[in-house]
Amino acid sequence: MSSGLGRNIRTDEFGRNIHTDEFGRNIRTDEFGINVLDRHRKRTLVPQRSGRHSEIYSAQYISTIDRTIDRYSEPVVSTIDRTIVSTTDRTIDSTIDRTIDSTIDRTIDRTTTEQVYDIRESNQC
């Protein structure tokens, strides 16, 4: 295409293609090779076995799947988070309970043992 001034409008002032990146890849297409301008157009595509329309249809289908996964995965992740938190809380609670119980038991044992020794000593006199 020509701009009418003898300069190609697809190149910049240095003669580089304005539609490619520094590696020569087309910047107007996504990772699937689909024109990013086509992605935003509102049109109904009939799925076909091969060709340009099937690529666009596939990209739209993949996008729909991604949105569906996002919508349904959020509650699952939230449930997993709540389960982990409640399990951790219960584990901490039971650890604290066991620690307190064993501390109380040792304290009672020491106290009882000391009292028994005191009673024995007083009886020997």
mmCIF file of C-alpha atoms in Angstrom:
data_model
loop_
_atom_site.group_PDB
_atom_site.id
_atom_site.type_symbol
_atom_site.label_atom_id
_atom_site.label_comp_id
_atom_site.label_asym_id
_atom_site.label_seq_id
_atom_site.Cartn_x
_atom_site.Cartn_y
_atom_site.Cartn_z
ATOM 1 C CA MET A 1 0.000 0.000 0.000
ATOM 2 C CA SER A 2 1.211 3.454 -0.748
ATOM 3 C CA SER A 3 0.445 6.654 1.080
ATOM 4 C CA GLY A 4 0.542 8.629 -2.146
ATOM 5 C CA LEU A 5 3.839 10.220 -1.171
ATOM 6 C CA GLY A 6 5.950 7.383 -2.444
ATOM 7 C CA ARG A 7 6.357 5.878 1.015
ATOM 8 C CA ASN A 8 4.944 2.546 2.140
ATOM 9 C CA ILE A 9 2.537 3.181 5.040
ATOM 10 C CA ARG A 10 3.401 -0.209 6.551
ATOM 11 C CA THR A 11 6.941 0.935 7.321
ATOM 12 C CA ASP A 12 8.290 3.534 9.714
ATOM 13 C CA GLU A 13 10.763 6.307 8.866
ATOM 14 C CA PHE A 14 13.616 3.761 8.973
ATOM 15 C CA GLY A 15 11.931 1.346 6.553
ATOM 16 C CA ARG A 16 10.971 -1.196 9.247
ATOM 17 C CA ASN A 17 7.597 -2.930 9.053
ATOM 18 C CA ILE A 18 5.363 -1.298 11.660
ATOM 19 C CA HIS A 19 3.292 -4.470 12.040
ATOM 20 C CA THR A 20 6.145 -6.665 13.298
ATOM 21 C CA ASP A 21 8.089 -6.717 16.543
ATOM 22 C CA GLU A 22 11.888 -6.749 16.881
ATOM 23 C CA PHE A 23 11.902 -10.486 16.040
ATOM 24 C CA GLY A 24 9.877 -10.066 12.849
ATOM 25 C CA ARG A 25 6.696 -11.511 14.344
ATOM 26 C CA ASN A 26 3.384 -9.971 13.347
ATOM 27 C CA ILE A 27 2.220 -7.795 16.248
ATOM 28 C CA ARG A 28 -1.356 -7.746 15.004
ATOM 29 C CA THR A 29 -1.826 -11.446 15.768
ATOM 30 C CA ASP A 30 -1.986 -13.232 19.097
ATOM 31 C CA GLU A 31 -0.163 -16.418 20.109
ATOM 32 C CA PHE A 32 -2.655 -18.455 18.049
ATOM 33 C CA GLY A 33 -1.939 -16.431 14.904
ATOM 34 C CA ILE A 34 -5.352 -14.789 15.037
ATOM 35 C CA ASN A 35 -5.619 -11.137 14.122
ATOM 36 C CA VAL A 36 -6.265 -9.194 17.333
ATOM 37 C CA LEU A 37 -8.615 -6.914 15.458
ATOM 38 C CA ASP A 38 -10.791 -9.895 14.486
ATOM 39 C CA ARG A 39 -11.077 -10.969 18.109
ATOM 40 C CA HIS A 40 -13.049 -7.844 19.004
ATOM 41 C CA ARG A 41 -15.412 -7.911 16.052
ATOM 42 C CA LYS A 42 -18.955 -9.024 16.706
ATOM 43 C CA ARG A 43 -19.703 -11.762 14.226
ATOM 44 C CA THR A 44 -21.037 -15.255 14.277
ATOM 45 C CA LEU A 45 -18.659 -17.852 12.959
ATOM 46 C CA VAL A 46 -19.590 -21.284 11.763
ATOM 47 C CA PRO A 47 -17.131 -23.872 13.039
ATOM 48 C CA GLN A 48 -15.251 -25.525 10.207
ATOM 49 C CA ARG A 49 -12.592 -28.208 10.078
ATOM 50 C CA SER A 50 -9.836 -25.948 8.792
ATOM 51 C CA GLY A 51 -9.098 -22.434 7.730
ATOM 52 C CA ARG A 52 -9.164 -18.965 9.199
ATOM 53 C CA HIS A 53 -12.689 -19.143 10.628
ATOM 54 C CA SER A 54 -11.964 -22.317 12.558
ATOM 55 C CA GLU A 55 -8.931 -20.644 14.189
ATOM 56 C CA ILE A 56 -11.011 -17.657 15.277
ATOM 57 C CA TYR A 57 -13.806 -19.933 16.441
ATOM 58 C CA SER A 58 -11.278 -21.992 18.437
ATOM 59 C CA ALA A 59 -9.875 -18.877 20.097
ATOM 60 C CA GLN A 60 -13.370 -17.723 21.062
ATOM 61 C CA TYR A 61 -14.179 -21.192 22.367
ATOM 62 C CA ILE A 62 -10.961 -21.268 24.406
ATOM 63 C CA SER A 63 -11.783 -17.826 25.795
ATOM 64 C CA THR A 64 -15.243 -19.070 26.838
ATOM 65 C CA ILE A 65 -13.695 -22.104 28.523
ATOM 66 C CA ASP A 66 -11.215 -19.872 30.367
ATOM 67 C CA ARG A 67 -14.008 -17.632 31.663
ATOM 68 C CA THR A 68 -16.019 -20.691 32.743
ATOM 69 C CA ILE A 69 -13.046 -22.176 34.573
ATOM 70 C CA ASP A 70 -12.421 -18.849 36.315
ATOM 71 C CA ARG A 71 -16.057 -18.582 37.358
ATOM 72 C CA TYR A 72 -16.186 -22.088 38.813
ATOM 73 C CA SER A 73 -12.659 -22.292 40.199
ATOM 74 C CA GLU A 74 -13.041 -19.266 42.481
ATOM 75 C CA PRO A 75 -15.567 -20.960 44.807
ATOM 76 C CA VAL A 76 -13.438 -24.130 44.810
ATOM 77 C CA VAL A 77 -10.301 -22.180 45.737
ATOM 78 C CA SER A 78 -12.260 -20.322 48.386
ATOM 79 C CA THR A 79 -13.558 -23.621 49.802
ATOM 80 C CA ILE A 80 -10.055 -25.083 49.833
ATOM 81 C CA ASP A 81 -8.758 -21.961 51.601
ATOM 82 C CA ARG A 82 -11.483 -22.171 54.248
ATOM 83 C CA THR A 83 -10.806 -25.893 54.719
ATOM 84 C CA ILE A 84 -7.080 -25.308 55.165
ATOM 85 C CA VAL A 85 -7.725 -22.499 57.648
ATOM 86 C CA SER A 86 -10.232 -24.504 59.676
ATOM 87 C CA THR A 87 -7.992 -27.587 59.649
ATOM 88 C CA THR A 88 -5.022 -25.491 60.745
ATOM 89 C CA ASP A 89 -7.124 -23.868 63.467
ATOM 90 C CA ARG A 90 -8.276 -27.267 64.738
ATOM 91 C CA THR A 91 -4.700 -28.585 64.671
ATOM 92 C CA ILE A 92 -3.424 -25.574 66.597
ATOM 93 C CA ASP A 93 -6.307 -25.850 69.070
ATOM 94 C CA SER A 94 -5.675 -29.547 69.686
ATOM 95 C CA THR A 95 -1.923 -28.922 70.045
ATOM 96 C CA ILE A 96 -2.577 -26.180 72.581
ATOM 97 C CA ASP A 97 -5.060 -28.416 74.410
ATOM 98 C CA ARG A 98 -2.573 -31.303 74.558
ATOM 99 C CA THR A 99 0.207 -28.980 75.720
ATOM 100 C CA ILE A 100 -1.964 -27.466 78.447
ATOM 101 C CA ASP A 101 -3.190 -30.912 79.507
ATOM 102 C CA SER A 102 0.340 -32.316 79.731
ATOM 103 C CA THR A 103 1.534 -29.213 81.610
ATOM 104 C CA ILE A 104 -1.330 -29.523 84.083
ATOM 105 C CA ASP A 105 -0.671 -33.255 84.464
ATOM 106 C CA ARG A 106 3.041 -32.696 85.167
ATOM 107 C CA THR A 107 2.225 -29.913 87.614
ATOM 108 C CA ILE A 108 -0.280 -32.130 89.445
ATOM 109 C CA ASP A 109 2.222 -34.989 89.490
ATOM 110 C CA ARG A 110 4.974 -32.788 90.931
ATOM 111 C CA THR A 111 2.650 -31.235 93.472
ATOM 112 C CA THR A 112 1.280 -34.609 94.528
ATOM 113 C CA THR A 113 4.757 -36.104 94.771
ATOM 114 C CA GLU A 114 5.990 -33.176 96.896
ATOM 115 C CA GLN A 115 2.970 -33.468 99.193
ATOM 116 C CA VAL A 116 3.513 -37.197 99.579
ATOM 117 C CA TYR A 117 7.166 -36.580 100.501
ATOM 118 C CA ASP A 118 6.125 -33.877 102.950
ATOM 119 C CA ILE A 119 3.601 -36.197 104.582
ATOM 120 C CA ARG A 120 6.154 -39.025 104.829
ATOM 121 C CA GLU A 121 8.729 -36.716 106.369
ATOM 122 C CA SER A 122 6.268 -35.370 108.900
ATOM 123 C CA ASN A 123 5.180 -38.887 109.866
ATOM 124 C CA GLN A 124 8.753 -40.008 110.449
ATOM 125 C CA CYS A 125 9.311 -37.436 113.127
#
